[in-house]
Amino acid sequence: MYKIAVAGTGYVGLVAGVCFAEVGHQVTCVDIDEVKVELMKSGKAPIHETGLEELMQKNYASGRLDYTIDFKSAYKDADAIFIGVGTPEQPDGSANLSYIATVARQIAESVEKDCLVVVKSTVPVGTNDKVEQFIQDFLVNDVRVEVASNPEFLAQGSAVHDTLHAERIIIGTESEWAEQVLKGIYDPFNLPIVSVNRRSAEMIKYASNDFLALKISYMNDIANLCELVGADIQDVAKGMSFDSRIGGKFLNAGIGYGGSCFPKDTKALENLAKQNNYELKTVKAAIDVNQDQKTKLYKKASKRLITFSGLKVAVLGLTFKPGTDDLREAASLENVPLLLEQGADIYAYDPIGAENFARVHPEGKNGKGTITYVSNIDHALDGANVCFIFTEWGEVKAVTPETYKKSMRTPLVYDGRNIYNVEEMLQAGVEYYSIGRKPITREVLMEAKTLELH
Ligand code: NAD
């Protein structure tokens, strides 16, 4: 059993802390946000993650898990301090390391015994070296502090499962001692461990995330070409997926990736390359394709409708993906302001993301348009002139093609997640545009009707 402190209780820090407690370590989670700390002490999770609250309550009750804003008491006698604070994007694309630097300084001023500082946040290659130097510079007591890298690979929406059943644990260390401490901490998880040096560990995280972003952008690029040449991206993806060299995951075309990681991690790696006088052409292409992809359907709809002014627009899904209430870099955040700017009367549905979205766009008048948050999809679709699908929530997938035809004033659907079968939408009489597949235009619908009459 190790005595562990975790700095930052976001998706990474809190889930790591809870899972460390679950496997038997003594854990204190530290955050600067007092409200959040009080909420966690009351057994509530500040983020939406399956299974998280149950484990928080169980381990808090057993005394293995605690929360505090008092970093000094948490850090002073910890065997290991994990850093899981944010590394957000700066205007030039580089990672903002100020939160990491603050924690490093707090650690240097607090530790009273030898300890391993573990950077879990995603940081540019070389940051661990800087953190170690920084801590040495500010260290108050005569103790040994070493820094190790342990990047996180969880996916939001399945964070607890991904942590307890990770496909691999990457540890980047510069000494036998640091490697042994980290291996000891992860031993109860019984997972494959890949042990490398610190810089390689830092790079593994970016290289992995950016590879996935590239895969998505590649499929979106191919999808756009499919539309032009009459191929179907879903059939193409299916055909590709049987090739084990390619793999079946991350082949879904759509309106681009979002979230707190892919957008910022692609830009950060591109920026790191630039700083080293190298142009990372592949990653740059992934970023460019993604940027264009996000408003692709809006642009198509603009052409079709000329203006959104006074139209009832149903928006289904606001979060960047299902299973989370996180909106960071979500397609909705790009498209909703464009619709509002045009005077749209938006009715937005999201099973858990609406509250967060309302903080950015409060209910009621928003510039030239209005936005209303509804708790059921029928309410959004009833009498709507057009519908946009931004997130593939189960609740949205459950809406039948016939419902669009029956409920909407004009059954016109722009599906950014390729939820529906094109033929079924055609049969139901829905004008339907998706990504990389045959569009069901008004002409196609009319032709189908004529054929039916004959
Ligand atoms: P987050 O923004 O959800 O949480 C960060 C937390 O750190 C906040 O609660 C904040 O109050 C707290 N904090 C800030 N300064 C602090 C300090 N001095 N002491 C203690 N707490 C402090 O962040 P996140 O999404 O968990 O991401 C954290 C890091 O992990 C980032 O580098 C991110 O790129 C990386 N990462 C994120 C994911 C993900 O899916 N979210 C996955 C893998 C890696």
Short mmCIF file of C-alpha atoms and ligand atoms in Angstrom, two decimals:
data_model
loop_
_atom_site.label_atom_id
_atom_site.label_comp_id
_atom_site.label_asym_id
_atom_site.label_seq_id
_atom_site.Cartn_x
_atom_site.Cartn_y
_atom_site.Cartn_z
CA MET A 1 0.00 0.00 0.00
CA TYR A 2 1.30 3.43 -0.97
CA LYS A 3 0.30 6.81 0.39
CA ILE A 4 -0.71 8.76 -2.68
CA ALA A 5 -1.75 12.36 -3.29
CA VAL A 6 -3.37 13.42 -6.54
CA ALA A 7 -3.33 17.06 -7.68
CA GLY A 8 -6.41 17.98 -9.71
CA THR A 9 -9.77 16.23 -9.59
CA GLY A 10 -10.87 16.41 -13.23
CA TYR A 11 -11.45 13.39 -15.46
CA VAL A 12 -7.89 12.20 -15.06
CA GLY A 13 -7.02 13.08 -11.45
CA LEU A 14 -10.27 12.08 -9.80
CA VAL A 15 -10.66 8.81 -11.68
CA ALA A 16 -7.02 7.89 -11.03
CA GLY A 17 -7.37 8.74 -7.33
CA VAL A 18 -10.55 6.76 -6.92
CA CYS A 19 -9.10 3.74 -8.73
CA PHE A 20 -5.88 3.86 -6.69
CA ALA A 21 -8.04 3.75 -3.55
CA GLU A 22 -10.13 0.96 -5.02
CA VAL A 23 -7.04 -1.28 -5.40
CA GLY A 24 -5.97 -0.60 -1.81
CA HIS A 25 -3.81 2.55 -1.72
CA GLN A 26 -4.35 5.43 0.73
CA VAL A 27 -5.33 8.39 -1.43
CA THR A 28 -5.90 12.11 -0.91
CA CYS A 29 -7.27 14.05 -3.87
CA VAL A 30 -6.35 17.74 -3.90
CA ASP A 31 -8.12 20.51 -5.77
CA ILE A 32 -8.12 24.29 -5.55
CA ASP A 33 -11.87 24.39 -6.06
CA GLU A 34 -13.44 24.32 -2.58
CA VAL A 35 -16.98 23.83 -3.86
CA LYS A 36 -15.84 20.78 -5.82
CA VAL A 37 -14.07 19.35 -2.76
CA GLU A 38 -17.19 19.76 -0.58
CA LEU A 39 -19.31 18.15 -3.32
CA MET A 40 -16.96 15.15 -3.51
CA LYS A 41 -16.95 14.78 0.28
CA SER A 42 -20.74 14.57 0.12
CA GLY A 43 -20.37 11.59 -2.22
CA LYS A 44 -21.19 13.41 -5.44
CA ALA A 45 -19.01 13.32 -8.55
CA PRO A 46 -18.33 16.70 -10.18
CA ILE A 47 -18.18 14.96 -13.58
CA HIS A 48 -20.43 12.45 -15.26
CA GLU A 49 -18.68 9.05 -15.48
CA THR A 50 -20.28 5.63 -15.24
CA GLY A 51 -19.52 3.92 -11.94
CA LEU A 52 -17.52 6.82 -10.51
CA GLU A 53 -19.89 7.93 -7.77
CA GLU A 54 -20.32 4.39 -6.43
CA LEU A 55 -16.54 3.93 -6.11
CA MET A 56 -16.13 7.40 -4.57
CA GLN A 57 -18.71 6.63 -1.89
CA LYS A 58 -17.37 3.15 -1.19
CA ASN A 59 -13.74 4.20 -0.82
CA TYR A 60 -14.52 7.41 1.10
CA ALA A 61 -16.56 5.37 3.57
CA SER A 62 -13.70 2.88 3.98
CA GLY A 63 -11.31 5.74 4.82
CA ARG A 64 -8.97 4.97 1.90
CA LEU A 65 -10.02 8.07 -0.04
CA ASP A 66 -10.24 11.70 1.01
CA TYR A 67 -10.52 15.12 -0.63
CA THR A 68 -8.97 18.40 0.40
CA ILE A 69 -7.87 21.85 -0.68
CA ASP A 70 -5.06 21.71 1.92
CA PHE A 71 -2.27 20.62 -0.44
CA LYS A 72 0.44 20.92 2.25
CA SER A 73 -1.04 18.23 4.45
CA ALA A 74 -1.70 16.00 1.44
CA TYR A 75 1.79 16.33 -0.08
CA LYS A 76 4.03 16.46 2.97
CA ASP A 77 4.29 12.72 3.64
CA ALA A 78 3.05 11.17 0.38
CA ASP A 79 5.07 8.35 -1.23
CA ALA A 80 3.91 9.55 -4.63
CA ILE A 81 2.16 12.68 -5.87
CA PHE A 82 0.32 12.37 -9.18
CA ILE A 83 -0.25 15.58 -11.15
CA GLY A 84 -3.51 15.56 -13.12
CA VAL A 85 -4.17 19.28 -13.63
CA GLY A 86 -5.16 20.75 -16.98
CA THR A 87 -2.75 21.66 -19.77
CA PRO A 88 -5.09 23.73 -21.96
CA GLU A 89 -4.31 25.09 -25.37
CA GLN A 90 -2.79 28.56 -25.69
CA PRO A 91 -3.56 30.87 -28.63
CA ASP A 92 -0.42 29.69 -30.48
CA GLY A 93 -1.43 26.03 -30.05
CA SER A 94 1.17 25.24 -27.38
CA ALA A 95 0.20 23.67 -24.05
CA ASN A 96 -0.32 26.01 -21.10
CA LEU A 97 1.94 24.61 -18.37
CA SER A 98 1.14 27.19 -15.72
CA TYR A 99 -1.11 24.84 -13.72
CA ILE A 100 1.64 22.20 -13.71
CA ALA A 101 4.17 24.80 -12.59
CA THR A 102 1.92 25.92 -9.72
CA VAL A 103 1.53 22.35 -8.47
CA ALA A 104 5.28 21.74 -8.82
CA ARG A 105 5.97 24.75 -6.64
CA GLN A 106 3.37 23.68 -4.07
CA ILE A 107 4.99 20.24 -3.95
CA ALA A 108 8.49 21.71 -3.54
CA GLU A 109 7.31 23.80 -0.62
CA SER A 110 5.39 20.98 1.08
CA VAL A 111 7.24 17.65 0.87
CA GLU A 112 8.91 16.50 4.06
CA LYS A 113 10.03 13.02 2.93
CA ASP A 114 11.42 11.40 -0.22
CA CYS A 115 8.75 11.14 -2.85
CA LEU A 116 8.05 10.43 -6.48
CA VAL A 117 6.19 13.09 -8.44
CA VAL A 118 4.28 11.56 -11.33
CA VAL A 119 3.07 13.69 -14.23
CA LYS A 120 -0.19 12.24 -15.53
CA SER A 121 -1.28 15.35 -17.41
CA THR A 122 -0.49 15.42 -21.11
CA VAL A 123 2.66 17.53 -21.46
CA PRO A 124 5.09 18.32 -24.28
CA VAL A 125 8.25 16.25 -24.48
CA GLY A 126 10.81 17.63 -22.05
CA THR A 127 8.30 18.94 -19.51
CA ASN A 128 9.13 16.26 -16.93
CA ASP A 129 12.77 17.41 -16.99
CA LYS A 130 11.63 20.98 -16.41
CA VAL A 131 9.26 19.99 -13.60
CA GLU A 132 12.07 18.12 -11.85
CA GLN A 133 14.40 21.10 -12.16
CA PHE A 134 11.65 23.45 -11.00
CA ILE A 135 10.98 21.34 -7.91
CA GLN A 136 14.71 21.15 -7.09
CA ASP A 137 14.94 24.95 -7.40
CA PHE A 138 12.15 25.54 -4.88
CA LEU A 139 12.62 22.54 -2.58
CA VAL A 140 12.42 23.62 1.08
CA ASN A 141 13.40 20.42 2.88
CA ASP A 142 16.40 18.15 2.32
CA VAL A 143 14.55 15.28 0.68
CA ARG A 144 14.80 13.30 -2.56
CA VAL A 145 12.17 14.19 -5.15
CA GLU A 146 12.21 12.59 -8.56
CA VAL A 147 9.80 13.05 -11.44
CA ALA A 148 8.28 10.29 -13.57
CA SER A 149 5.92 10.34 -16.52
CA ASN A 150 2.74 8.26 -16.52
CA PRO A 151 0.46 9.53 -19.28
CA GLU A 152 -3.24 8.74 -19.16
CA PHE A 153 -5.17 7.04 -21.97
CA LEU A 154 -8.71 6.90 -20.58
CA ALA A 155 -11.63 7.92 -22.76
CA GLN A 156 -14.32 10.14 -21.26
CA GLY A 157 -17.56 8.26 -20.85
CA SER A 158 -15.76 5.04 -19.88
CA ALA A 159 -13.03 6.54 -17.68
CA VAL A 160 -13.40 4.21 -14.67
CA HIS A 161 -13.49 1.08 -16.78
CA ASP A 162 -10.56 2.30 -18.89
CA THR A 163 -8.48 2.93 -15.77
CA LEU A 164 -9.21 -0.38 -14.05
CA HIS A 165 -8.80 -2.33 -17.30
CA ALA A 166 -6.27 -0.22 -19.19
CA GLU A 167 -4.74 -1.84 -22.27
CA ARG A 168 -1.33 -0.68 -21.09
CA ILE A 169 0.29 1.45 -18.43
CA ILE A 170 3.12 3.62 -19.73
CA ILE A 171 5.75 4.58 -17.21
CA GLY A 172 8.61 6.89 -18.09
CA THR A 173 11.39 7.00 -15.55
CA GLU A 174 15.05 7.95 -15.25
CA SER A 175 16.02 5.74 -12.29
CA GLU A 176 15.54 2.22 -11.04
CA TRP A 177 13.96 3.60 -7.86
CA ALA A 178 11.31 5.60 -9.73
CA GLU A 179 10.51 2.61 -11.94
CA GLN A 180 10.11 0.32 -8.93
CA VAL A 181 7.82 2.78 -7.08
CA LEU A 182 5.52 3.14 -10.11
CA LYS A 183 5.52 -0.59 -10.79
CA GLY A 184 4.62 -1.13 -7.12
CA ILE A 185 1.72 1.31 -7.31
CA TYR A 186 0.33 -0.35 -10.44
CA ASP A 187 1.02 -3.91 -9.33
CA PRO A 188 -2.49 -4.52 -7.87
CA PHE A 189 -4.08 -3.54 -11.22
CA ASN A 190 -2.39 -6.51 -12.88
CA LEU A 191 -2.07 -4.76 -16.25
CA PRO A 192 0.66 -4.76 -18.92
CA ILE A 193 3.30 -2.15 -18.10
CA VAL A 194 5.56 -0.58 -20.71
CA SER A 195 8.59 0.98 -19.10
CA VAL A 196 10.50 3.60 -21.10
CA ASN A 197 12.40 6.80 -20.45
CA ARG A 198 10.56 10.02 -19.58
CA ARG A 199 10.74 11.68 -22.97
CA SER A 200 9.52 8.59 -24.78
CA ALA A 201 6.61 8.28 -22.37
CA GLU A 202 5.64 11.90 -23.00
CA MET A 203 5.83 11.29 -26.75
CA ILE A 204 3.82 8.03 -26.58
CA LYS A 205 0.84 10.00 -25.30
CA TYR A 206 0.89 12.61 -28.07
CA ALA A 207 1.77 10.09 -30.78
CA SER A 208 -1.17 7.88 -29.72
CA ASN A 209 -3.76 10.65 -29.49
CA ASP A 210 -2.63 12.29 -32.70
CA PHE A 211 -2.68 8.97 -34.52
CA LEU A 212 -6.34 8.52 -33.54
CA ALA A 213 -7.13 12.09 -34.60
CA LEU A 214 -5.39 11.41 -37.90
CA LYS A 215 -7.44 8.25 -38.38
CA ILE A 216 -10.66 10.22 -37.87
CA SER A 217 -9.62 13.05 -40.17
CA TYR A 218 -8.47 10.56 -42.79
CA MET A 219 -11.88 8.90 -42.79
CA ASN A 220 -13.60 12.29 -42.95
CA ASP A 221 -11.41 13.28 -45.89
CA ILE A 222 -12.25 10.03 -47.68
CA ALA A 223 -15.93 10.52 -46.76
CA ASN A 224 -15.96 13.91 -48.46
CA LEU A 225 -14.48 12.33 -51.57
CA CYS A 226 -17.00 9.46 -51.35
CA GLU A 227 -19.81 12.00 -51.61
CA LEU A 228 -18.31 13.43 -54.76
CA VAL A 229 -17.71 10.11 -56.49
CA GLY A 230 -20.80 8.20 -55.37
CA ALA A 231 -19.19 5.80 -52.88
CA ASP A 232 -20.57 5.10 -49.40
CA ILE A 233 -18.15 5.75 -46.51
CA GLN A 234 -19.82 3.24 -44.21
CA ASP A 235 -19.38 0.47 -46.76
CA VAL A 236 -15.82 1.64 -47.35
CA ALA A 237 -15.08 1.62 -43.61
CA LYS A 238 -16.60 -1.85 -43.25
CA GLY A 239 -14.45 -3.15 -46.07
CA MET A 240 -11.35 -1.62 -44.51
CA SER A 241 -12.10 -2.86 -41.00
CA PHE A 242 -11.45 -6.51 -41.84
CA ASP A 243 -7.79 -5.67 -42.42
CA SER A 244 -6.11 -6.29 -39.07
CA ARG A 245 -3.33 -3.88 -40.04
CA ILE A 246 -5.95 -1.11 -40.12
CA GLY A 247 -8.25 -2.24 -37.30
CA GLY A 248 -11.97 -1.65 -36.97
CA LYS A 249 -12.01 1.31 -34.57
CA PHE A 250 -12.03 5.05 -35.26
CA LEU A 251 -13.23 4.52 -38.82
CA ASN A 252 -16.54 6.35 -38.39
CA ALA A 253 -16.87 9.47 -40.50
CA GLY A 254 -18.72 12.41 -38.96
CA ILE A 255 -18.53 16.12 -38.23
CA GLY A 256 -15.09 15.91 -36.73
CA TYR A 257 -13.47 15.13 -33.41
CA GLY A 258 -13.89 17.31 -30.33
CA GLY A 259 -13.28 16.93 -26.63
CA SER A 260 -10.57 18.10 -24.34
CA CYS A 261 -7.76 16.05 -25.88
CA PHE A 262 -7.58 15.51 -29.65
CA PRO A 263 -7.93 19.18 -30.69
CA LYS A 264 -5.40 20.45 -28.18
CA ASP A 265 -2.98 17.53 -28.42
CA THR A 266 -2.75 17.75 -32.21
CA LYS A 267 -2.04 21.47 -31.99
CA ALA A 268 0.47 21.01 -29.17
CA LEU A 269 2.46 18.39 -31.09
CA GLU A 270 2.42 20.51 -34.23
CA ASN A 271 3.67 23.39 -32.12
CA LEU A 272 6.41 21.25 -30.55
CA ALA A 273 7.56 20.25 -34.03
CA LYS A 274 7.59 23.89 -35.11
CA GLN A 275 9.70 24.85 -32.12
CA ASN A 276 12.18 22.22 -33.27
CA ASN A 277 12.13 23.55 -36.85
CA TYR A 278 10.22 20.57 -38.11
CA GLU A 279 6.94 20.60 -40.00
CA LEU A 280 4.65 17.78 -38.89
CA LYS A 281 2.67 17.63 -42.14
CA THR A 282 0.42 14.70 -41.29
CA VAL A 283 -0.83 16.16 -38.02
CA LYS A 284 -1.31 19.57 -39.59
CA ALA A 285 -3.51 17.95 -42.24
CA ALA A 286 -5.59 16.23 -39.53
CA ILE A 287 -6.16 19.60 -37.85
CA ASP A 288 -7.16 21.32 -41.11
CA VAL A 289 -9.57 18.57 -42.16
CA ASN A 290 -11.19 18.60 -38.73
CA GLN A 291 -11.70 22.35 -38.76
CA ASP A 292 -13.49 22.23 -42.11
CA GLN A 293 -15.52 19.19 -41.11
CA LYS A 294 -17.24 20.77 -38.12
CA THR A 295 -19.38 23.21 -40.10
CA LYS A 296 -19.81 21.06 -43.18
CA LEU A 297 -23.48 20.30 -42.55
CA TYR A 298 -24.25 23.86 -41.50
CA LYS A 299 -22.84 25.09 -44.81
CA LYS A 300 -24.90 22.53 -46.72
CA ALA A 301 -28.05 23.52 -44.83
CA SER A 302 -27.35 27.22 -45.40
CA LYS A 303 -27.30 26.63 -49.13
CA ARG A 304 -30.50 24.63 -48.98
CA LEU A 305 -32.46 27.01 -46.74
CA ILE A 306 -30.88 30.37 -47.63
CA THR A 307 -31.62 31.69 -44.12
CA PHE A 308 -32.43 30.20 -40.73
CA SER A 309 -34.22 33.35 -39.62
CA GLY A 310 -37.48 32.47 -37.88
CA LEU A 311 -37.06 28.75 -38.52
CA LYS A 312 -37.54 26.23 -35.77
CA VAL A 313 -34.28 24.30 -35.63
CA ALA A 314 -34.10 21.06 -33.65
CA VAL A 315 -30.61 20.32 -32.31
CA LEU A 316 -30.12 16.77 -31.06
CA GLY A 317 -26.99 16.33 -28.95
CA LEU A 318 -24.69 19.01 -27.58
CA THR A 319 -21.77 17.17 -25.98
CA PHE A 320 -18.67 16.25 -27.96
CA LYS A 321 -19.60 12.58 -27.69
CA PRO A 322 -22.17 10.43 -25.87
CA GLY A 323 -21.61 9.33 -22.27
CA THR A 324 -20.19 12.64 -21.05
CA ASP A 325 -21.46 16.09 -20.12
CA ASP A 326 -18.24 17.62 -21.47
CA LEU A 327 -18.70 20.22 -24.19
CA ARG A 328 -15.10 21.09 -24.87
CA GLU A 329 -14.56 21.56 -28.62
CA ALA A 330 -17.97 20.02 -29.35
CA ALA A 331 -19.36 20.54 -32.87
CA SER A 332 -22.45 22.11 -31.26
CA LEU A 333 -20.32 24.97 -29.94
CA GLU A 334 -19.30 25.88 -33.49
CA ASN A 335 -22.68 25.40 -35.13
CA VAL A 336 -25.17 26.80 -32.61
CA PRO A 337 -23.64 30.33 -32.65
CA LEU A 338 -23.78 30.28 -36.47
CA LEU A 339 -27.46 29.32 -36.35
CA LEU A 340 -28.24 31.94 -33.70
CA GLU A 341 -26.40 34.57 -35.71
CA GLN A 342 -28.83 33.80 -38.52
CA GLY A 343 -31.85 34.26 -36.24
CA ALA A 344 -32.73 30.59 -35.75
CA ASP A 345 -35.26 29.52 -33.11
CA ILE A 346 -33.35 26.58 -31.65
CA TYR A 347 -34.85 23.76 -29.61
CA ALA A 348 -31.93 21.82 -28.17
CA TYR A 349 -31.98 18.38 -26.61
CA ASP A 350 -29.16 16.64 -24.74
CA PRO A 351 -29.72 14.08 -21.97
CA ILE A 352 -26.97 15.50 -19.73
CA GLY A 353 -25.12 18.30 -21.52
CA ALA A 354 -27.85 20.96 -21.68
CA GLU A 355 -27.05 22.49 -18.29
CA ASN A 356 -23.41 23.08 -19.23
CA PHE A 357 -24.42 24.40 -22.64
CA ALA A 358 -26.87 26.84 -21.05
CA ARG A 359 -23.94 28.42 -19.21
CA VAL A 360 -22.53 29.46 -22.61
CA HIS A 361 -25.89 30.11 -24.30
CA PRO A 362 -28.54 30.87 -21.68
CA GLU A 363 -32.11 29.93 -22.48
CA GLY A 364 -34.06 32.65 -24.30
CA LYS A 365 -32.91 35.37 -26.67
CA ASN A 366 -29.30 34.93 -27.87
CA GLY A 367 -28.36 37.71 -30.27
CA LYS A 368 -30.65 37.45 -33.27
CA GLY A 369 -31.93 33.99 -32.38
CA THR A 370 -33.40 32.14 -29.42
CA ILE A 371 -32.59 28.90 -27.71
CA THR A 372 -34.88 26.65 -25.68
CA TYR A 373 -33.66 23.53 -23.88
CA VAL A 374 -36.08 20.63 -23.96
CA SER A 375 -36.04 17.42 -21.98
CA ASN A 376 -37.70 15.33 -24.63
CA ILE A 377 -36.84 14.88 -28.28
CA ASP A 378 -40.47 15.05 -29.49
CA HIS A 379 -40.69 18.58 -28.15
CA ALA A 380 -37.62 19.57 -30.20
CA LEU A 381 -38.89 17.93 -33.39
CA ASP A 382 -42.53 19.00 -33.16
CA GLY A 383 -43.15 21.45 -36.02
CA ALA A 384 -39.41 21.92 -36.70
CA ASN A 385 -38.24 23.11 -40.11
CA VAL A 386 -34.87 21.42 -39.87
CA CYS A 387 -32.99 19.09 -37.51
CA PHE A 388 -29.26 18.80 -36.82
CA ILE A 389 -27.79 15.75 -35.11
CA PHE A 390 -24.48 16.53 -33.39
CA THR A 391 -24.12 13.69 -30.86
CA GLU A 392 -25.05 10.02 -31.28
CA TRP A 393 -26.77 9.55 -27.91
CA GLY A 394 -28.75 6.29 -27.56
CA GLU A 395 -31.89 8.40 -27.07
CA VAL A 396 -31.28 10.12 -30.42
CA LYS A 397 -30.53 6.85 -32.20
CA ALA A 398 -33.85 5.51 -30.91
CA VAL A 399 -35.83 8.13 -32.87
CA THR A 400 -37.32 6.36 -35.89
CA PRO A 401 -37.18 7.81 -39.43
CA GLU A 402 -41.00 7.96 -39.40
CA THR A 403 -40.92 10.25 -36.35
CA TYR A 404 -39.05 12.94 -38.33
CA LYS A 405 -41.59 12.64 -41.12
CA LYS A 406 -44.55 12.82 -38.74
CA SER A 407 -43.35 15.42 -36.23
CA MET A 408 -41.45 17.96 -38.28
CA ARG A 409 -43.03 20.65 -40.36
CA THR A 410 -40.52 19.80 -43.08
CA PRO A 411 -38.69 16.52 -42.56
CA LEU A 412 -35.20 17.83 -43.26
CA VAL A 413 -32.40 16.18 -41.27
CA TYR A 414 -28.64 16.89 -41.20
CA ASP A 415 -27.00 13.98 -39.44
CA GLY A 416 -23.42 14.62 -38.34
CA ARG A 417 -23.01 11.12 -36.92
CA ASN A 418 -24.39 8.90 -39.69
CA ILE A 419 -26.94 7.37 -37.33
CA TYR A 420 -29.52 6.36 -39.91
CA ASN A 421 -29.67 3.98 -42.78
CA VAL A 422 -30.01 6.12 -45.91
CA GLU A 423 -32.54 3.78 -47.55
CA GLU A 424 -34.75 3.81 -44.44
CA MET A 425 -34.79 7.61 -44.42
CA LEU A 426 -35.72 7.54 -48.11
CA GLN A 427 -38.54 5.06 -47.44
CA ALA A 428 -39.84 7.26 -44.63
CA GLY A 429 -39.80 10.29 -46.91
CA VAL A 430 -37.16 12.25 -45.00
CA GLU A 431 -34.85 14.65 -46.79
CA TYR A 432 -31.57 13.50 -45.33
CA TYR A 433 -27.96 14.63 -45.48
CA SER A 434 -25.19 12.78 -43.70
CA ILE A 435 -21.42 12.41 -44.08
CA GLY A 436 -19.86 10.55 -47.01
CA ARG A 437 -23.09 8.91 -48.11
CA LYS A 438 -25.71 9.45 -50.77
CA PRO A 439 -27.83 12.49 -49.87
CA ILE A 440 -31.61 12.11 -49.99
CA THR A 441 -32.36 15.40 -51.67
CA ARG A 442 -35.78 16.80 -52.53
CA GLU A 443 -35.20 15.59 -56.08
CA VAL A 444 -34.42 12.06 -54.91
CA LEU A 445 -37.57 12.07 -52.73
CA MET A 446 -39.71 13.34 -55.59
CA GLU A 447 -38.29 10.76 -57.96
CA ALA A 448 -39.00 7.99 -55.45
CA LYS A 449 -42.59 9.21 -55.14
CA THR A 450 -43.03 9.25 -58.91
CA LEU A 451 -41.68 5.72 -59.16
CA GLU A 452 -44.10 4.65 -56.42
CA LEU A 453 -47.04 6.11 -58.36
CA HIS A 454 -46.16 4.20 -61.51
P1 NAD B 1 -9.85 19.06 -15.89
O1 NAD B 1 -9.77 20.44 -16.42
O2 NAD B 1 -11.12 18.29 -15.97
O3 NAD B 1 -9.40 19.07 -14.35
C1 NAD B 1 -8.29 19.75 -13.85
C2 NAD B 1 -8.52 19.99 -12.34
O4 NAD B 1 -7.31 20.50 -11.78
C3 NAD B 1 -9.60 21.01 -12.04
O5 NAD B 1 -10.53 20.45 -11.12
C4 NAD B 1 -8.83 22.17 -11.38
O6 NAD B 1 -9.58 22.87 -10.40
C5 NAD B 1 -7.65 21.44 -10.76
N1 NAD B 1 -6.49 22.26 -10.43
C6 NAD B 1 -5.97 23.32 -11.09
N2 NAD B 1 -4.87 23.78 -10.43
C7 NAD B 1 -4.70 22.99 -9.35
C8 NAD B 1 -3.75 22.95 -8.30
N3 NAD B 1 -2.75 23.83 -8.20
N4 NAD B 1 -3.87 21.99 -7.36
C9 NAD B 1 -4.87 21.09 -7.41
N5 NAD B 1 -5.80 21.07 -8.39
C10 NAD B 1 -5.72 22.01 -9.34
O7 NAD B 1 -8.69 18.26 -16.61
P2 NAD B 1 -8.70 16.76 -17.22
O8 NAD B 1 -9.64 16.66 -18.36
O9 NAD B 1 -8.76 15.78 -16.11
O10 NAD B 1 -7.22 16.74 -17.86
C11 NAD B 1 -6.06 16.83 -17.06
C12 NAD B 1 -4.87 16.47 -17.92
O11 NAD B 1 -4.96 15.12 -18.37
C13 NAD B 1 -4.69 17.29 -19.19
O12 NAD B 1 -3.33 17.46 -19.44
C14 NAD B 1 -5.32 16.44 -20.25
O13 NAD B 1 -4.81 16.69 -21.54
C15 NAD B 1 -4.94 15.05 -19.80
N6 NAD B 1 -5.83 13.97 -20.23
C16 NAD B 1 -7.19 14.18 -20.24
C17 NAD B 1 -8.03 13.15 -20.64
C18 NAD B 1 -9.53 13.36 -20.70
O14 NAD B 1 -10.20 12.52 -21.30
N7 NAD B 1 -10.07 14.40 -20.09
C19 NAD B 1 -7.50 11.90 -21.02
C20 NAD B 1 -6.12 11.72 -20.97
C21 NAD B 1 -5.30 12.77 -20.56
#
